[in-house]
Amino acid sequence: MPITLGGLTFQVTCSMGIACFPQHGENPSDLVANADAAMYRAKETGRDSLEIFSVEMAEKARKKLVLIEEMRRALEEGQFVLHFQPQKNLLTGKVFGAEALVRWNHPVRGLVPPGDFIPLAEETGLIVPLGDWILREACRQCKVWQDGGLEPVVVSVNVSARQFKEKAWAVHVAAALEQCGLDPSYLELEVTESLIMQDLAGALQRMRELKALGVKLSIDDFGTGYSSLSALKSFPVSQLKIDRSFLADIPGDVDNMAITSAIVSLAQKLGLEVIAEGVETEEQARFLLESGCVNIQGYLVGRPVPPADFLGFLQGAYPPRLSDEPAGMRTAAKQDQLTISNRT
Ligand code: C2E
Ligand code: MG
Ligand code: MG
């Protein structure tokens, strides 16, 4: 039932956790702890509901705690690594950029993809120190390539919502650039529409600070978020990154083709650069070129690889074949698609 306080009406909801004696605990402290765990589960699943404690729930909570502890140790022990995925201009044929993608080199589980640990890192706040490491490592690697006399590339780093909430984040970025001696124009930060829309005013402030540093800003997974087109024109970004879901089934899917070319012309009209991600086939690349999008990233050009292998892209050599990919990180792309990429 709504309650009225100071002229405002509030709807009060309740999340409840239930633990029963004796199956869920034989003393008050165990019962309360387990009811508490069930209540947090109720909150996670959308609030305003009740959950009954179960053994599976306890096991899930235990695994999560173990993973959090492992992640803290991994950060201290340097178990995280960066792989780099090339970005290519279809007209010049040149690799002009590299997206830094983090992986966890776990001592037992092998190479763990970011989707398995970034959400938990965000939830626990570990993304802040991890994100700082990623940023510094990406800048350091970019400078190492430049100092090695290779054609300079722009390195893109993914930014999480939690990092963006840090008021002094632009200061961290400036410090990382200075520490590595990297010119800001070689760093691009990828933010998502949902990250921006979570706190539009704060995000705009942060984006302006970053732009003032001379860093590039790009909207990742464009088209999948909720930013309004009127808000978009106020974002100080320089590039839209078309989400890979729109590239799927091109040239078969007419809707995806329409969305992709609409994003390309939107970018052009707003004076923004545009890049397509998840480009796997020559047909997709041809369609993009015809639509006016000349920059691409995806398996057609190359998969994310360790820095030593990325040298191959910078020197114009071919990327390693699918069979050279580290175990556990392979995806469903077919061998023949990779063969095409090796010929590009
Ligand atoms: P994202 O930033 O959109 O990165 C692109 C993802 O698409 C990468 O997955 C990449 O390996 C994959 N990909 C690239 N080309 C193709 C292709 O042609 N076909 C298909 N099917 N997939 C392709 P990955 O490395 O697993 O990363 C997944 C997501 O994890 C990233 O999406 C990003 O949101 C997040 N992530 C990765 N590294 C970082 C990081 O350093 N910091 C933060 N905050 N998030 C990261
Ligand atoms: Mg990205
Ligand atoms: Mg993306």
mmCIF file of N, CA and C and ligand atoms in Angstrom, residues 99 158 190 220-221 241-244 277, ligand 3:
data_model
loop_
_atom_site.group_PDB
_atom_site.id
_atom_site.type_symbol
_atom_site.label_atom_id
_atom_site.label_comp_id
_atom_site.label_asym_id
_atom_site.label_seq_id
_atom_site.Cartn_x
_atom_site.Cartn_y
_atom_site.Cartn_z
ATOM 1 N N GLU A 99 42.136 -3.021 -30.549
ATOM 2 C CA GLU A 99 41.307 -2.999 -29.333
ATOM 3 C C GLU A 99 41.931 -3.929 -28.302
ATOM 4 N N ASN A 158 38.317 -0.617 -23.352
ATOM 5 C CA ASN A 158 36.916 -0.631 -22.901
ATOM 6 C C ASN A 158 36.821 -0.065 -21.492
ATOM 7 N N GLU A 190 36.453 3.272 -25.116
ATOM 8 C CA GLU A 190 35.147 2.792 -25.587
ATOM 9 C C GLU A 190 34.156 2.798 -24.441
ATOM 10 N N ASP A 220 30.717 2.106 -27.994
ATOM 11 C CA ASP A 220 30.800 0.671 -28.282
ATOM 12 C C ASP A 220 29.388 0.080 -28.387
ATOM 13 N N ASP A 221 29.256 -1.011 -29.114
ATOM 14 C CA ASP A 221 27.993 -1.754 -29.232
ATOM 15 C C ASP A 221 26.846 -0.823 -29.630
ATOM 16 N N LYS A 241 30.633 2.681 -32.905
ATOM 17 C CA LYS A 241 31.075 1.324 -33.227
ATOM 18 C C LYS A 241 29.829 0.473 -33.399
ATOM 19 N N ILE A 242 29.527 0.083 -34.624
ATOM 20 C CA ILE A 242 28.281 -0.654 -34.886
ATOM 21 C C ILE A 242 28.357 -2.022 -34.224
ATOM 22 N N ASP A 243 27.355 -2.343 -33.417
ATOM 23 C CA ASP A 243 27.370 -3.621 -32.694
ATOM 24 C C ASP A 243 27.378 -4.800 -33.662
ATOM 25 N N ARG A 244 28.072 -5.861 -33.240
ATOM 26 C CA ARG A 244 28.225 -6.994 -34.163
ATOM 27 C C ARG A 244 26.919 -7.739 -34.414
ATOM 28 N N GLU A 277 32.032 -3.737 -35.958
ATOM 29 C CA GLU A 277 32.738 -4.838 -35.285
ATOM 30 C C GLU A 277 32.048 -6.169 -35.570
HETATM 31 MG MG MG B 3 31.493 -4.044 -28.870
#
